[in-house]
PDB file of C-alpha atoms in Angstrom:
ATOM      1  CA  UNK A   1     109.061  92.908 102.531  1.00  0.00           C
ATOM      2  CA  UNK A   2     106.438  91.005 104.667  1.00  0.00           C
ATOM      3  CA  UNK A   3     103.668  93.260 106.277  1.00  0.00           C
ATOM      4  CA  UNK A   4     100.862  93.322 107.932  1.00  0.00           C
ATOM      5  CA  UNK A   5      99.325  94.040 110.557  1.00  0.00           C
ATOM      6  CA  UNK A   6     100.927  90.907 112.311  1.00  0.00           C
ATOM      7  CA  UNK A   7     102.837  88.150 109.436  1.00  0.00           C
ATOM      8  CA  UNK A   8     103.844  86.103 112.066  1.00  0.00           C
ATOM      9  CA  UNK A   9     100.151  84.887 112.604  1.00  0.00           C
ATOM     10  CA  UNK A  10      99.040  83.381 109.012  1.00  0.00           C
ATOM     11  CA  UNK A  11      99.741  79.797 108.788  1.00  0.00           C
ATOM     12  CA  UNK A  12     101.934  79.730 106.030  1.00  0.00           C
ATOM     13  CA  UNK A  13     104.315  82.719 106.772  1.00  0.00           C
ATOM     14  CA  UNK A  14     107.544  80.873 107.306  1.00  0.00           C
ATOM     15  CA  UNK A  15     107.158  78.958 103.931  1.00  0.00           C
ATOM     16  CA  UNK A  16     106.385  81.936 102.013  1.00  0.00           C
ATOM     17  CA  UNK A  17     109.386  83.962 103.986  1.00  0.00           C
ATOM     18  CA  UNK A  18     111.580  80.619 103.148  1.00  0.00           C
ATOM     19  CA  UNK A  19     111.025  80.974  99.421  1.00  0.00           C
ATOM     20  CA  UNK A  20     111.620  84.153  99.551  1.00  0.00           C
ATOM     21  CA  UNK A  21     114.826  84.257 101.692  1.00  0.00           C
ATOM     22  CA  UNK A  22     116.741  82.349  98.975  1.00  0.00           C
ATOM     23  CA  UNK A  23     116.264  85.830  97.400  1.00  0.00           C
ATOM     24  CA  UNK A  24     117.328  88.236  99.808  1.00  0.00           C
ATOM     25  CA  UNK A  25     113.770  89.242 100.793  1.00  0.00           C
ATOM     26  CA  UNK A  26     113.182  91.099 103.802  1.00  0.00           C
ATOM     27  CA  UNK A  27     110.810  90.077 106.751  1.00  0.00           C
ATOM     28  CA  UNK A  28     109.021  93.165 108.177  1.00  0.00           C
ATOM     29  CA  UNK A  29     106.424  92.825 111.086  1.00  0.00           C
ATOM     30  CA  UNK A  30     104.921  95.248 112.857  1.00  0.00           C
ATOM     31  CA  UNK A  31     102.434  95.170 115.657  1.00  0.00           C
ATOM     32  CA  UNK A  32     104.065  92.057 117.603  1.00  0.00           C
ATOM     33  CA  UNK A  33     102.126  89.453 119.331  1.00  0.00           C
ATOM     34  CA  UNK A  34     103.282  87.471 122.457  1.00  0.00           C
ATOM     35  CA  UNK A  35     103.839  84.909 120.256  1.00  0.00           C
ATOM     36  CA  UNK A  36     106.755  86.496 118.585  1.00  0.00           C
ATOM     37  CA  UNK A  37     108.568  86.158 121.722  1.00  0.00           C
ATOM     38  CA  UNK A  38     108.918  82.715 121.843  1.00  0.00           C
ATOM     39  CA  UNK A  39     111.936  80.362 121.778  1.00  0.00           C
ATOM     40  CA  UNK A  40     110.535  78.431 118.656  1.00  0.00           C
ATOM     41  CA  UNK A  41     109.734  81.843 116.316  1.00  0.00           C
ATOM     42  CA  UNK A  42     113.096  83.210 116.966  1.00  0.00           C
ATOM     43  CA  UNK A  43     115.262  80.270 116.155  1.00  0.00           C
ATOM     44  CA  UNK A  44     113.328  80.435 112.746  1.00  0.00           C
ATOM     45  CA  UNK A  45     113.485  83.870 112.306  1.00  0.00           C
ATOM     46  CA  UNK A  46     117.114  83.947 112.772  1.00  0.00           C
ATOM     47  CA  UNK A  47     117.599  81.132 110.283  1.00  0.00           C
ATOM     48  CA  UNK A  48     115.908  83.609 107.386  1.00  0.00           C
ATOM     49  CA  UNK A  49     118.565  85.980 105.627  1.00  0.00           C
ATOM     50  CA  UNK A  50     116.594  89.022 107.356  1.00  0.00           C
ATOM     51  CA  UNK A  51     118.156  92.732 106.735  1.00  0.00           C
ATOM     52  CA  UNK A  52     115.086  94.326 108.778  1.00  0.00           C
ATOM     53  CA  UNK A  53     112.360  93.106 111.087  1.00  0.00           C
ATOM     54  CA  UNK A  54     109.818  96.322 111.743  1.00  0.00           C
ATOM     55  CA  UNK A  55     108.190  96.494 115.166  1.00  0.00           C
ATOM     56  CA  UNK A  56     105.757  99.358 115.999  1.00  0.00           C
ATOM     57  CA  UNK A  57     106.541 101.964 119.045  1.00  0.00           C
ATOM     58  CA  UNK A  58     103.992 104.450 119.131  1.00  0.00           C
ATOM     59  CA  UNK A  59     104.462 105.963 122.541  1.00  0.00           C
ATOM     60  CA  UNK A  60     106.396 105.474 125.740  1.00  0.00           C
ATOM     61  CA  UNK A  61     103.895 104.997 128.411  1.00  0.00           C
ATOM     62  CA  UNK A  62     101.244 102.392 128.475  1.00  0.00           C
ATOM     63  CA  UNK A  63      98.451 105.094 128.458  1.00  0.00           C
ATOM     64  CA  UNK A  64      99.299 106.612 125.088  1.00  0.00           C
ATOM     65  CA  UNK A  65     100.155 103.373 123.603  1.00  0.00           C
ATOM     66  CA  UNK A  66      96.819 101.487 124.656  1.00  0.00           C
ATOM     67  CA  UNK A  67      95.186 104.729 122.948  1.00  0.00           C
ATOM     68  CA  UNK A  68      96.872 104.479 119.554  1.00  0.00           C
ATOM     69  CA  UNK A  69      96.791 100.840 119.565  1.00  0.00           C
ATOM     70  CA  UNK A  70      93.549 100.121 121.424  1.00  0.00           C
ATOM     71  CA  UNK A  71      93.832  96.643 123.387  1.00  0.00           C
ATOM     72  CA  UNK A  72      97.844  97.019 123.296  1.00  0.00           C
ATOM     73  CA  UNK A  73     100.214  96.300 125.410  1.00  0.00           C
ATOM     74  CA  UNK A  74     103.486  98.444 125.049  1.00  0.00           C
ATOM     75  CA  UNK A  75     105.419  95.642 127.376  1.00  0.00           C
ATOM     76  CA  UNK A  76     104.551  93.493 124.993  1.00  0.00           C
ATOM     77  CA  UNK A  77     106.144  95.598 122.182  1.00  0.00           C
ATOM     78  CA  UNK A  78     109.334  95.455 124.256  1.00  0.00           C
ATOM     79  CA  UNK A  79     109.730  91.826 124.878  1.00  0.00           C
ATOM     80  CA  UNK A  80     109.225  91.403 121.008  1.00  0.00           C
ATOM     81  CA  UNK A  81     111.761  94.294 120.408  1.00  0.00           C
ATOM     82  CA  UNK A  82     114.544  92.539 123.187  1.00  0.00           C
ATOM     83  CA  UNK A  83     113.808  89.264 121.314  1.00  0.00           C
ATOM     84  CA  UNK A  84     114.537  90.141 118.345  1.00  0.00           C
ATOM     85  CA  UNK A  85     117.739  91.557 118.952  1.00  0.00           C
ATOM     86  CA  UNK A  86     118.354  88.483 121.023  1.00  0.00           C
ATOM     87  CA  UNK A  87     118.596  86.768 118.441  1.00  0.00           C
ATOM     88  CA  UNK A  88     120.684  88.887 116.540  1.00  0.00           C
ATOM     89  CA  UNK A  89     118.291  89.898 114.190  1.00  0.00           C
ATOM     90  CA  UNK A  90     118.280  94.118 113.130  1.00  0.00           C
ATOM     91  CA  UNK A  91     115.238  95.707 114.592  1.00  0.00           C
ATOM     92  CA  UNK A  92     113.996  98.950 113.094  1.00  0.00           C
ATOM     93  CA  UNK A  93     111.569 100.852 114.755  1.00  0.00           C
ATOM     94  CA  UNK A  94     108.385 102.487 113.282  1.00  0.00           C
ATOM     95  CA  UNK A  95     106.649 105.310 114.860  1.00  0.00           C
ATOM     96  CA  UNK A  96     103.070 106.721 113.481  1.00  0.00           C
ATOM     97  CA  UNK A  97     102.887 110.647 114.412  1.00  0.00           C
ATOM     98  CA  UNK A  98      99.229 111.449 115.792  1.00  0.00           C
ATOM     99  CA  UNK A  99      97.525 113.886 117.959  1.00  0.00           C
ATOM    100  CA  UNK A 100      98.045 111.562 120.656  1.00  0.00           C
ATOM    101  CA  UNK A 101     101.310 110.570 120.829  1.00  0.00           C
ATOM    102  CA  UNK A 102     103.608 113.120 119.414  1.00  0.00           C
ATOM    103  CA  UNK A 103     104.363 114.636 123.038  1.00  0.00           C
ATOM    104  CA  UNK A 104     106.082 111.271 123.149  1.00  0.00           C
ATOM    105  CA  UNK A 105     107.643 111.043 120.257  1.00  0.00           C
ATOM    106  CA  UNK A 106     111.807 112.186 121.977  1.00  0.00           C
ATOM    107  CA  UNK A 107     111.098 109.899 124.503  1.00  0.00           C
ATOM    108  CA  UNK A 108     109.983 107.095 121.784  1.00  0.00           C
ATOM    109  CA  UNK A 109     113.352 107.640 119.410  1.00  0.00           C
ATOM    110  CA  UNK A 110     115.352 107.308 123.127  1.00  0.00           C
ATOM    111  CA  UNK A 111     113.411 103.618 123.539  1.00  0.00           C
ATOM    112  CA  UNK A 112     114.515 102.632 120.064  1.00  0.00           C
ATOM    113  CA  UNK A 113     117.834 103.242 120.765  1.00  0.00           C
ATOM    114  CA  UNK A 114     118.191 101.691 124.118  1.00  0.00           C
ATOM    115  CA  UNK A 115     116.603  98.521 122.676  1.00  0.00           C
ATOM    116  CA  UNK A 116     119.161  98.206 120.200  1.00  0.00           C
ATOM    117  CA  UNK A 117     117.351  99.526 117.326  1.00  0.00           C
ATOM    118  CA  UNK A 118     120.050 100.526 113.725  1.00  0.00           C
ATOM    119  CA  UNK A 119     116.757 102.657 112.596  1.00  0.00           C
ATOM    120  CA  UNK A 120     113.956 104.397 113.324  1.00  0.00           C
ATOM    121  CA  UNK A 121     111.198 105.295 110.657  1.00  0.00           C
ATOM    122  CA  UNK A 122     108.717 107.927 110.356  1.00  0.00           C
ATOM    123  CA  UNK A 123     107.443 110.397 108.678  1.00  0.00           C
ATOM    124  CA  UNK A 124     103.660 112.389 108.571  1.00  0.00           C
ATOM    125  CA  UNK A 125     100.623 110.418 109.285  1.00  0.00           C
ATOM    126  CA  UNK A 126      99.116 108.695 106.445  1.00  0.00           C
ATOM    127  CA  UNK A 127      95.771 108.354 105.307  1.00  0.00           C
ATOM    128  CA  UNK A 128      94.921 104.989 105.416  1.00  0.00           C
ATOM    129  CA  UNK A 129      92.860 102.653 107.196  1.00  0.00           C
ATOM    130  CA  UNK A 130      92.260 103.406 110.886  1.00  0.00           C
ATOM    131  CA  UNK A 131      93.554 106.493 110.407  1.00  0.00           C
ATOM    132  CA  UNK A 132      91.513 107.417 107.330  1.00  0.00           C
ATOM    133  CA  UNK A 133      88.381 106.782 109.678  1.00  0.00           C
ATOM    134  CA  UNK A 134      89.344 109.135 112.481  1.00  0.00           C
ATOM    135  CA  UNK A 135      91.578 111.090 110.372  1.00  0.00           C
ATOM    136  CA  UNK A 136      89.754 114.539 112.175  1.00  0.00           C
ATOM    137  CA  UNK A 137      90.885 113.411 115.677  1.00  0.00           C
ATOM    138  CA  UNK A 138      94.319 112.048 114.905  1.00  0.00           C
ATOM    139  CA  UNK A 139      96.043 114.417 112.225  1.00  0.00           C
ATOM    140  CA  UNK A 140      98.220 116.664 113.905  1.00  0.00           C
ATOM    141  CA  UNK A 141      98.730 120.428 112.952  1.00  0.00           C
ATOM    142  CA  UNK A 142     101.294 122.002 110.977  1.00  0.00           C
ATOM    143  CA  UNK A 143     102.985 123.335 113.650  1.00  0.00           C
ATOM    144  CA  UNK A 144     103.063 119.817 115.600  1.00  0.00           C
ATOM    145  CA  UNK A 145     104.717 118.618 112.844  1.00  0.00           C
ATOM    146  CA  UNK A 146     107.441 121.089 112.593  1.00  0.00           C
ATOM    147  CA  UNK A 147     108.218 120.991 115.964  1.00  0.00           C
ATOM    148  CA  UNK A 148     108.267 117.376 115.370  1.00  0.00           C
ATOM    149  CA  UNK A 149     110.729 117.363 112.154  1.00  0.00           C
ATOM    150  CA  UNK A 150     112.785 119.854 114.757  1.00  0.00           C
ATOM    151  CA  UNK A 151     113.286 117.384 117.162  1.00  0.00           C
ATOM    152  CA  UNK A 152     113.844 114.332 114.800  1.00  0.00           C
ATOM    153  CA  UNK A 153     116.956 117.003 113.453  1.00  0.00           C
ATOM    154  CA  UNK A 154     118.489 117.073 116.459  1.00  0.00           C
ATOM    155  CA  UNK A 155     118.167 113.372 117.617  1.00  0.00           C
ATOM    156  CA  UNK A 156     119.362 112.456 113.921  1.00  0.00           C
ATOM    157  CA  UNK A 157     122.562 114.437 114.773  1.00  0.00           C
ATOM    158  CA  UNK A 158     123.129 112.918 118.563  1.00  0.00           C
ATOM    159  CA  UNK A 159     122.589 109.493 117.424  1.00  0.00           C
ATOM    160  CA  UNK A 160     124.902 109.294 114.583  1.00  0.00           C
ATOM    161  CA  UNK A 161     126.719 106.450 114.000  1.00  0.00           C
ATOM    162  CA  UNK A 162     124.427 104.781 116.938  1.00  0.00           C
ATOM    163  CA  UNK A 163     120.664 104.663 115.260  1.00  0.00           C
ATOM    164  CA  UNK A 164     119.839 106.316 111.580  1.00  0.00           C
ATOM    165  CA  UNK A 165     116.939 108.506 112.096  1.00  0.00           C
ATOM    166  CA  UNK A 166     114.571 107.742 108.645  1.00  0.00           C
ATOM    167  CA  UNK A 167     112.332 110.316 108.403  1.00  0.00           C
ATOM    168  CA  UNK A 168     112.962 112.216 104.590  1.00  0.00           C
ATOM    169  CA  UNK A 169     110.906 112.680 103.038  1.00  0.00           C
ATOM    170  CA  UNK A 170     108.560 113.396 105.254  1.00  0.00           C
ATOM    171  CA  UNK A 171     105.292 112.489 102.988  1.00  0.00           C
ATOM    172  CA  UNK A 172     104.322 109.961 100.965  1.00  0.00           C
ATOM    173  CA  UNK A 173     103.537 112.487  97.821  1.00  0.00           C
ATOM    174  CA  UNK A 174     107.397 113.933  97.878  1.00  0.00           C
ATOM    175  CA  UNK A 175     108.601 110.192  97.589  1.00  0.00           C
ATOM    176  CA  UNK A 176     106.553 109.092  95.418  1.00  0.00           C
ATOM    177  CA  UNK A 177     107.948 111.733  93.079  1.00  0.00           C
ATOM    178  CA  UNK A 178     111.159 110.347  92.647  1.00  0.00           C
ATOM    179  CA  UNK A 179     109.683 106.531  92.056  1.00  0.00           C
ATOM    180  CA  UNK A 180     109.058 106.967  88.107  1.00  0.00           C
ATOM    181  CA  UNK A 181     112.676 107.297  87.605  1.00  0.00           C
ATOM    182  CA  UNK A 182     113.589 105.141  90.651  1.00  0.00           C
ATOM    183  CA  UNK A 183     111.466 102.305  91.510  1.00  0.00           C
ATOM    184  CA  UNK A 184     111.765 100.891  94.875  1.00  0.00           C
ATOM    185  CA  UNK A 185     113.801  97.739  95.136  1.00  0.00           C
ATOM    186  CA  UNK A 186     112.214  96.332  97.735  1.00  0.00           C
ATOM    187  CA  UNK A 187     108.618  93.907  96.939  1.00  0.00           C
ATOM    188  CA  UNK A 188     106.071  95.163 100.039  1.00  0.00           C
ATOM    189  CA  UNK A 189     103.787  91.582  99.964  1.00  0.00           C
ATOM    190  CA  UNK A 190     100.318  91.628 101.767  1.00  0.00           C
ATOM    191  CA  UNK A 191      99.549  87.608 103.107  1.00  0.00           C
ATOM    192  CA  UNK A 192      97.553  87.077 100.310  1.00  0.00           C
ATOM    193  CA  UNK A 193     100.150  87.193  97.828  1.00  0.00           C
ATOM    194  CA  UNK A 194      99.387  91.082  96.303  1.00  0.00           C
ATOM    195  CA  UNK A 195     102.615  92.739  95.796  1.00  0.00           C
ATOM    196  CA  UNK A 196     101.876  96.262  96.974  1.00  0.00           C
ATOM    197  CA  UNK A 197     102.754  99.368  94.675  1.00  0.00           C
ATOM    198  CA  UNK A 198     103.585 101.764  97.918  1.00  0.00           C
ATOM    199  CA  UNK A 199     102.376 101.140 101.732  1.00  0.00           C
ATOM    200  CA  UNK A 200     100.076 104.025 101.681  1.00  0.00           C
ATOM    201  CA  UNK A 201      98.641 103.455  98.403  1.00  0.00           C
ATOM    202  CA  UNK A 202      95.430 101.187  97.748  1.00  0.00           C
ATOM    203  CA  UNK A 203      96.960  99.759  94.239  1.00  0.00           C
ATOM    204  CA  UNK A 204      99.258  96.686  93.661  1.00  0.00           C
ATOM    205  CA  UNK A 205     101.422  95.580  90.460  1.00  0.00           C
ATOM    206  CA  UNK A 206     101.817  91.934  90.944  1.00  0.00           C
ATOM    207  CA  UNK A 207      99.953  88.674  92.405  1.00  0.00           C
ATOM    208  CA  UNK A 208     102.574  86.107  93.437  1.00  0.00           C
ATOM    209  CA  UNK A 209      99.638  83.626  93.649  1.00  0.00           C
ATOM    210  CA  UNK A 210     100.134  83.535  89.611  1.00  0.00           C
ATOM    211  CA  UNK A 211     103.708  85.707  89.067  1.00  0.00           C
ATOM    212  CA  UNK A 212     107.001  84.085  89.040  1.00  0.00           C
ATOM    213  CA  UNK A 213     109.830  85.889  90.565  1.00  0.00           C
ATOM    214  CA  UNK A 214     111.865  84.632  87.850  1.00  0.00           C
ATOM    215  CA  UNK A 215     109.247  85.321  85.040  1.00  0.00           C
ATOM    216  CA  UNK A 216     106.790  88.141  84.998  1.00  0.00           C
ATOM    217  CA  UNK A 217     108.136  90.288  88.140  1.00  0.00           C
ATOM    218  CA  UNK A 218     110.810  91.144  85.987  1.00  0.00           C
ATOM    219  CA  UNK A 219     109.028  94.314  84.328  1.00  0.00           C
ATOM    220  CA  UNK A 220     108.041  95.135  88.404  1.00  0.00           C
ATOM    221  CA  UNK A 221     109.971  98.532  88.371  1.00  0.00           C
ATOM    222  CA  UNK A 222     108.524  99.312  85.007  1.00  0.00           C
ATOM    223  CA  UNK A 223     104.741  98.170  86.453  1.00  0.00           C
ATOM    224  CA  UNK A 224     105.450 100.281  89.607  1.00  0.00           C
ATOM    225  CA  UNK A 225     106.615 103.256  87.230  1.00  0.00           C
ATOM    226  CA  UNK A 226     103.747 103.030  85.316  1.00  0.00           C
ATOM    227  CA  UNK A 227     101.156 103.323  87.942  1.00  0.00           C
ATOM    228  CA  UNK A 228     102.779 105.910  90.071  1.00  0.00           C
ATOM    229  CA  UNK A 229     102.808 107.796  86.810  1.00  0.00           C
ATOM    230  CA  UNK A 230      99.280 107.133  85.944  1.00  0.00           C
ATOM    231  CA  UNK A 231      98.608 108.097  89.610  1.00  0.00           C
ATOM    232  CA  UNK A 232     100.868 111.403  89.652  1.00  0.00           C
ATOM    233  CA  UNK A 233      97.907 112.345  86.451  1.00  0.00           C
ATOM    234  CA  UNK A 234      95.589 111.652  87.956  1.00  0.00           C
ATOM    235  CA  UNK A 235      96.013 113.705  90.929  1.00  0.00           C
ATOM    236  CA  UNK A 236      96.309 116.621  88.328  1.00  0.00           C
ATOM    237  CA  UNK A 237      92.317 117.040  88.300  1.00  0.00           C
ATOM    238  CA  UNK A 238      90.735 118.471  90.907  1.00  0.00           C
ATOM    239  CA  UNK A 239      87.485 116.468  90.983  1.00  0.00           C
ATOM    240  CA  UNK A 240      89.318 113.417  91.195  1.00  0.00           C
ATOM    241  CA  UNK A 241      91.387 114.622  93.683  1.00  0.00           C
ATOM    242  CA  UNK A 242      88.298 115.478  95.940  1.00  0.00           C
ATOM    243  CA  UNK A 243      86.333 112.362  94.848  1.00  0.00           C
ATOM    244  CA  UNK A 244      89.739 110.556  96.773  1.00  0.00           C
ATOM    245  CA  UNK A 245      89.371 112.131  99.699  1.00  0.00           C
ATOM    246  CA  UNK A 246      86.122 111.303  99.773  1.00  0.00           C
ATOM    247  CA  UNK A 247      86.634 107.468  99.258  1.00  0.00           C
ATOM    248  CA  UNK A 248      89.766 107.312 101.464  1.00  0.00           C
ATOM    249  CA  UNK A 249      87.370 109.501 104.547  1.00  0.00           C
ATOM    250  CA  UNK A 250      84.635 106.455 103.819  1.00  0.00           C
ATOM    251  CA  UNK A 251      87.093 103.824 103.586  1.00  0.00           C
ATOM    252  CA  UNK A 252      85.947 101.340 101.633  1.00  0.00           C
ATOM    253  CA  UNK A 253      87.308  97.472 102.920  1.00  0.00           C
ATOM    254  CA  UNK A 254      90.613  97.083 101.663  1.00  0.00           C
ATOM    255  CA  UNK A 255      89.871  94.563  99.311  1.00  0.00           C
ATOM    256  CA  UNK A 256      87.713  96.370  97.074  1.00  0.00           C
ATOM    257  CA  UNK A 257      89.833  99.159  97.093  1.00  0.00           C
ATOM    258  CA  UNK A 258      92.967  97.635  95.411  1.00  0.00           C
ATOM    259  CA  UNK A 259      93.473  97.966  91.991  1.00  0.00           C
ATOM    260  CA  UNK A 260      95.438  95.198  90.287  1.00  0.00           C
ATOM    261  CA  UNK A 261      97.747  96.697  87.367  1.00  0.00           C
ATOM    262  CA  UNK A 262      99.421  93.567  86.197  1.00  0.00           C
ATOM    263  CA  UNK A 263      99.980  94.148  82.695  1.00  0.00           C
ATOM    264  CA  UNK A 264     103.095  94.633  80.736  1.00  0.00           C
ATOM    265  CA  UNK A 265     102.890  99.255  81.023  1.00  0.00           C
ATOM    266  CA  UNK A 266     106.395  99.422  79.016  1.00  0.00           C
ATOM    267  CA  UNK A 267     105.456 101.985  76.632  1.00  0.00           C
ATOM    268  CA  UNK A 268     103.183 103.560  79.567  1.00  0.00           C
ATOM    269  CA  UNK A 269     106.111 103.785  81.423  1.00  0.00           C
ATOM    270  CA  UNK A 270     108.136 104.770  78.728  1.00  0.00           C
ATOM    271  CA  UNK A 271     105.987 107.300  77.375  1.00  0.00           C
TER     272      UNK A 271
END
C-alpha cells in the first residue's frame, strides 16, 4: 500500500509503484489533487496491477468538507473519484468520523456508491496527526458514534452486493488484537521508503531504502508480530499509557516519533 497524504505528488512514485506492481502491491491515495485527474496519470495508473486506489470523502457539502480538510475542494474529490473509475480502476472510499462531519456521514456512504465505489472504510477517529492536535474539538461522543455504527448497519445491509461497508472493527486497539496471530498482508509504505507497522501507529518494521523484498522482508509478519506484541505490554502500565497520551496530545513531528524495529524479533515473537 502507497499512502500519504497525496503519493501521486513525489517525483518518483510511479517507479517505486512499478517495482512494486510486479508484486501485486496496492496503490492507495488519499486526499487527491487536480493533478490526479489528468489524461497522463490515469493511463499510468491503469497500467499498474492496482486492487484499491483510496480517495478521501469526508462530507457531502463543500462547507463541511472545506472544514475538515481546510483549503479543500470536495469537487475536486469527485473529479478524482469519476476518474478513477474511468479508467477502470476500483475506488474505495475513506471517511474520517469527527464532530464536524458525522451529520453527513448517510449522505457521504450514498456519494460513494453513486460514484462507483466496491468499498467504503471507516471506523472511530484516530489519534494521530491533525487530529491528535485538535483532538478536544473533533472527537465525537459516545453516543455520536453509536448512532453512527447504527446507521453504517443499516446502509451495510441496503447496499449488499452493491458497495461493502468496512467499518469492523471499529478501533484501532480491537484490530490490533488479532495482528500477533495474524499479521496484515498488506506492506502500508510512507514516500520515504518506511514500511509502516499499522496506519495509526507511530512505529515501522522495515526500510525499503536498505530491505529487499526478496531478502529481509521475509520475517515482516514475524517483525509486525513482535512489535504489536511489545506494544500490547506496554500499554499494560498505566504511566506509560498516560505518558502516550501525553506525547500523541503534543505531537511530536512525525519523524522523530517513529521507531524503527528492524531486527530479526523471532523468538520475541515466538515467545
Amino acid at each position: 500500500m502507497l499512502c500519504g497524504g497525496e503519493p501521486l505528488v513525489v517525483p518518483h512514485f510511479f517507479a517505486l509503484a512499478e517495482a512494486l506492481g510486479a508484486r501485486r502491491a496496492s496503490a492507495s491515495r488519499s486526499r487527491p489533487t487536480a493533478s490526479a485527474s489528468t489524461t497522463r496519470w490515469r493511463e499510468r495508473l491503469a497500467r499498474l496491477p492496482i486492487r484499491s486506489v483510496q480517495i478521501s470523502l469526508d462530507g457531502d457539502t463543500q462547507a463541511t468538507y472545506a472544514r475538515q480538510r481546510v483549503g479543500g475542494s470536495l469537487a475536486q474529490a469527485h473529479a478524482a473519484c469519476r476518474a478513477v473509475r474511468a479508467a477502470g480502476l476500483p475506488l474505495e472510499v475513506t471517511f474520517a468520523p469527527t464532530r464536524i462531519n458525522l451529520h453527513e456521514a448517510e449522505p457521504v456512504i450514498e456519494r460513494a456508491r453513486s460514484l462507483g465505489a466496491f468499498r467504503f472504510n471507516t471506523g472511530r477517529l484516530m489519534r494521530i496527526g491533525t487530529a491528535a492536535r485538535l483532538w478536544d474539538r473533533l472527537e465525537p461522543t459516545e453516543a455520536d458514534y453509536a448512532g453512527f455504527r447504527r446507521a453504517a448497519r443499516s446502509a451495510s445491509r441496503r447496499l449488499a452486493g452493491e458497495m461493502e461497508l468496512c467499518y469492523e472493527p471499529f478501533e484501532i486497539r480491537d484490530g490490533l488484537r488479532g495482528e500477533p496471530r495474524d499479521p496484515p498482508a498488506t506492506l502500508l509504505v510512507l514516500p520515504n521508503g518506511w514500511v509502516k507497522v499499522a496506519a495509526a501507529l507511530p512505529h515501522i518494521c522495515a526500510d525499503l531504502r536498505r530491505d529487499r523484498l526478496d531478502g529481509r522482508l521475509e520475517c515482516l509478519p514475524r517483525r509486525l508480530a513482535a512489535v504489536i506484541k511489545s506494544l500490547r505490554q506496554r500499554a499494560r502500565s498505566s504511566r506509560t499509557r498516560r505518558c502516550s497520551q501525553t506525547r500523541m496530545a503534543g505531537m511530536a513531528p512525525a519523524a522523530r516519533r517513529i521507531e524503527i524495529t528492524t531486527e530479526d524479533p523471532m523468538s520475541e515473537a515466538e515467545a
